[in-house]
Coordinates of C-alpha atoms in Angstrom, one line a residue:
M1 CA 19.2 -5.8 -5.1
N2 CA 17.2 -7.5 -7.9
Q3 CA 13.8 -5.9 -8.3
P4 CA 10.8 -8.2 -9.2
E5 CA 9.3 -7.5 -12.5
L6 CA 6.0 -5.6 -12.5
P7 CA 3.2 -8.0 -13.5
A8 CA 1.8 -7.1 -17.0
P9 CA -1.8 -6.2 -15.8
F10 CA -0.3 -3.5 -13.6
A11 CA 2.0 -1.9 -16.2
D12 CA 0.2 1.5 -15.7
L13 CA 1.8 1.6 -12.3
A14 CA 5.4 1.5 -13.6
H15 CA 5.7 5.3 -13.1
L16 CA 5.8 4.6 -9.4
A17 CA 9.3 3.1 -9.9
A18 CA 10.7 6.5 -11.0
E19 CA 13.3 8.5 -9.2
P20 CA 12.7 8.3 -5.4
T21 CA 10.7 11.2 -4.0
I22 CA 8.4 11.8 -1.1
E23 CA 5.5 11.9 -3.4
Q24 CA 6.5 8.5 -4.9
A25 CA 6.7 7.0 -1.4
Q26 CA 3.2 8.5 -0.6
A27 CA 1.8 7.1 -3.8
L28 CA 3.3 3.7 -3.2
G29 CA 1.8 3.6 0.3
R30 CA -1.6 4.6 -1.0
A31 CA -1.4 1.8 -3.6
L32 CA -0.4 -0.8 -1.0
N33 CA -3.2 0.3 1.3
A34 CA -5.7 -0.1 -1.6
V35 CA -4.6 -3.7 -2.4
P36 CA -7.5 -5.3 -0.4
A37 CA -10.1 -3.2 -2.2
L38 CA -8.4 -4.0 -5.5
Q39 CA -8.6 -7.7 -4.7
A40 CA -12.2 -7.5 -3.7
W41 CA -13.0 -5.7 -7.0
L42 CA -11.1 -8.2 -9.1
R43 CA -12.9 -11.1 -7.4
Q44 CA -16.3 -9.5 -8.0
Q45 CA -15.5 -8.9 -11.7
R46 CA -14.2 -12.5 -12.1
E47 CA -17.4 -13.8 -10.5
L48 CA -19.6 -11.8 -12.7
T49 CA -17.6 -12.8 -15.8
V50 CA -17.5 -16.5 -15.0
R51 CA -21.2 -16.4 -14.2
A52 CA -22.0 -14.7 -17.5
L53 CA -19.9 -17.3 -19.4
L54 CA -21.7 -20.1 -17.6
D55 CA -25.1 -18.5 -18.5
G56 CA -23.9 -18.5 -22.1
P57 CA -22.3 -21.1 -24.2
Y58 CA -19.9 -22.6 -21.7
T59 CA -20.0 -25.3 -19.0
K60 CA -17.8 -25.4 -16.0
E61 CA -16.0 -28.3 -17.7
D62 CA -15.3 -26.1 -20.7
L63 CA -13.9 -23.3 -18.6
A64 CA -11.9 -25.2 -16.0
P65 CA -8.8 -26.0 -18.1
R66 CA -8.8 -22.5 -19.6
L67 CA -9.0 -20.9 -16.2
E68 CA -6.5 -23.4 -14.8
V69 CA -8.8 -24.6 -12.0
S70 CA -11.1 -27.5 -11.4
P71 CA -14.7 -27.6 -12.6
Q72 CA -15.8 -27.3 -8.9
R73 CA -13.6 -24.2 -8.5
V74 CA -15.3 -22.7 -11.6
A75 CA -18.7 -23.3 -9.9
D76 CA -17.3 -21.8 -6.6
I77 CA -16.1 -18.7 -8.4
A78 CA -19.4 -18.2 -10.1
S79 CA -21.3 -18.5 -6.9
G80 CA -19.0 -16.1 -5.0
H81 CA -17.3 -18.6 -2.8
G82 CA -13.7 -17.6 -2.2
R83 CA -10.9 -19.8 -1.1
T84 CA -9.5 -17.1 1.2
K85 CA -12.8 -17.0 3.2
A86 CA -12.8 -20.8 3.5
K87 CA -9.2 -20.9 4.7
R88 CA -9.8 -18.0 7.1
N89 CA -12.9 -19.7 8.6
A90 CA -11.1 -23.0 8.9
S91 CA -8.2 -21.5 10.8
A92 CA -10.5 -19.5 13.2

């Protein structure tokens, strides 16, 4: 079976692809269970970073192409609005 490549930002987790052991299975399970907390932390850090950039020398029009999103999405990120919440609320 072809294994997907580990995304570069998570290279420190490569040791979890070692020889199969019970400890490895436990560590992988813990890592998977922690994904929602990781996503929340990443979103918060992105919000703080984008907000700081907008408070500095950049406009949402400057940042949009560099972040590969629209200027409105830059504003949404900086204000803490997440697409997943909007999608979840719309489907409820």
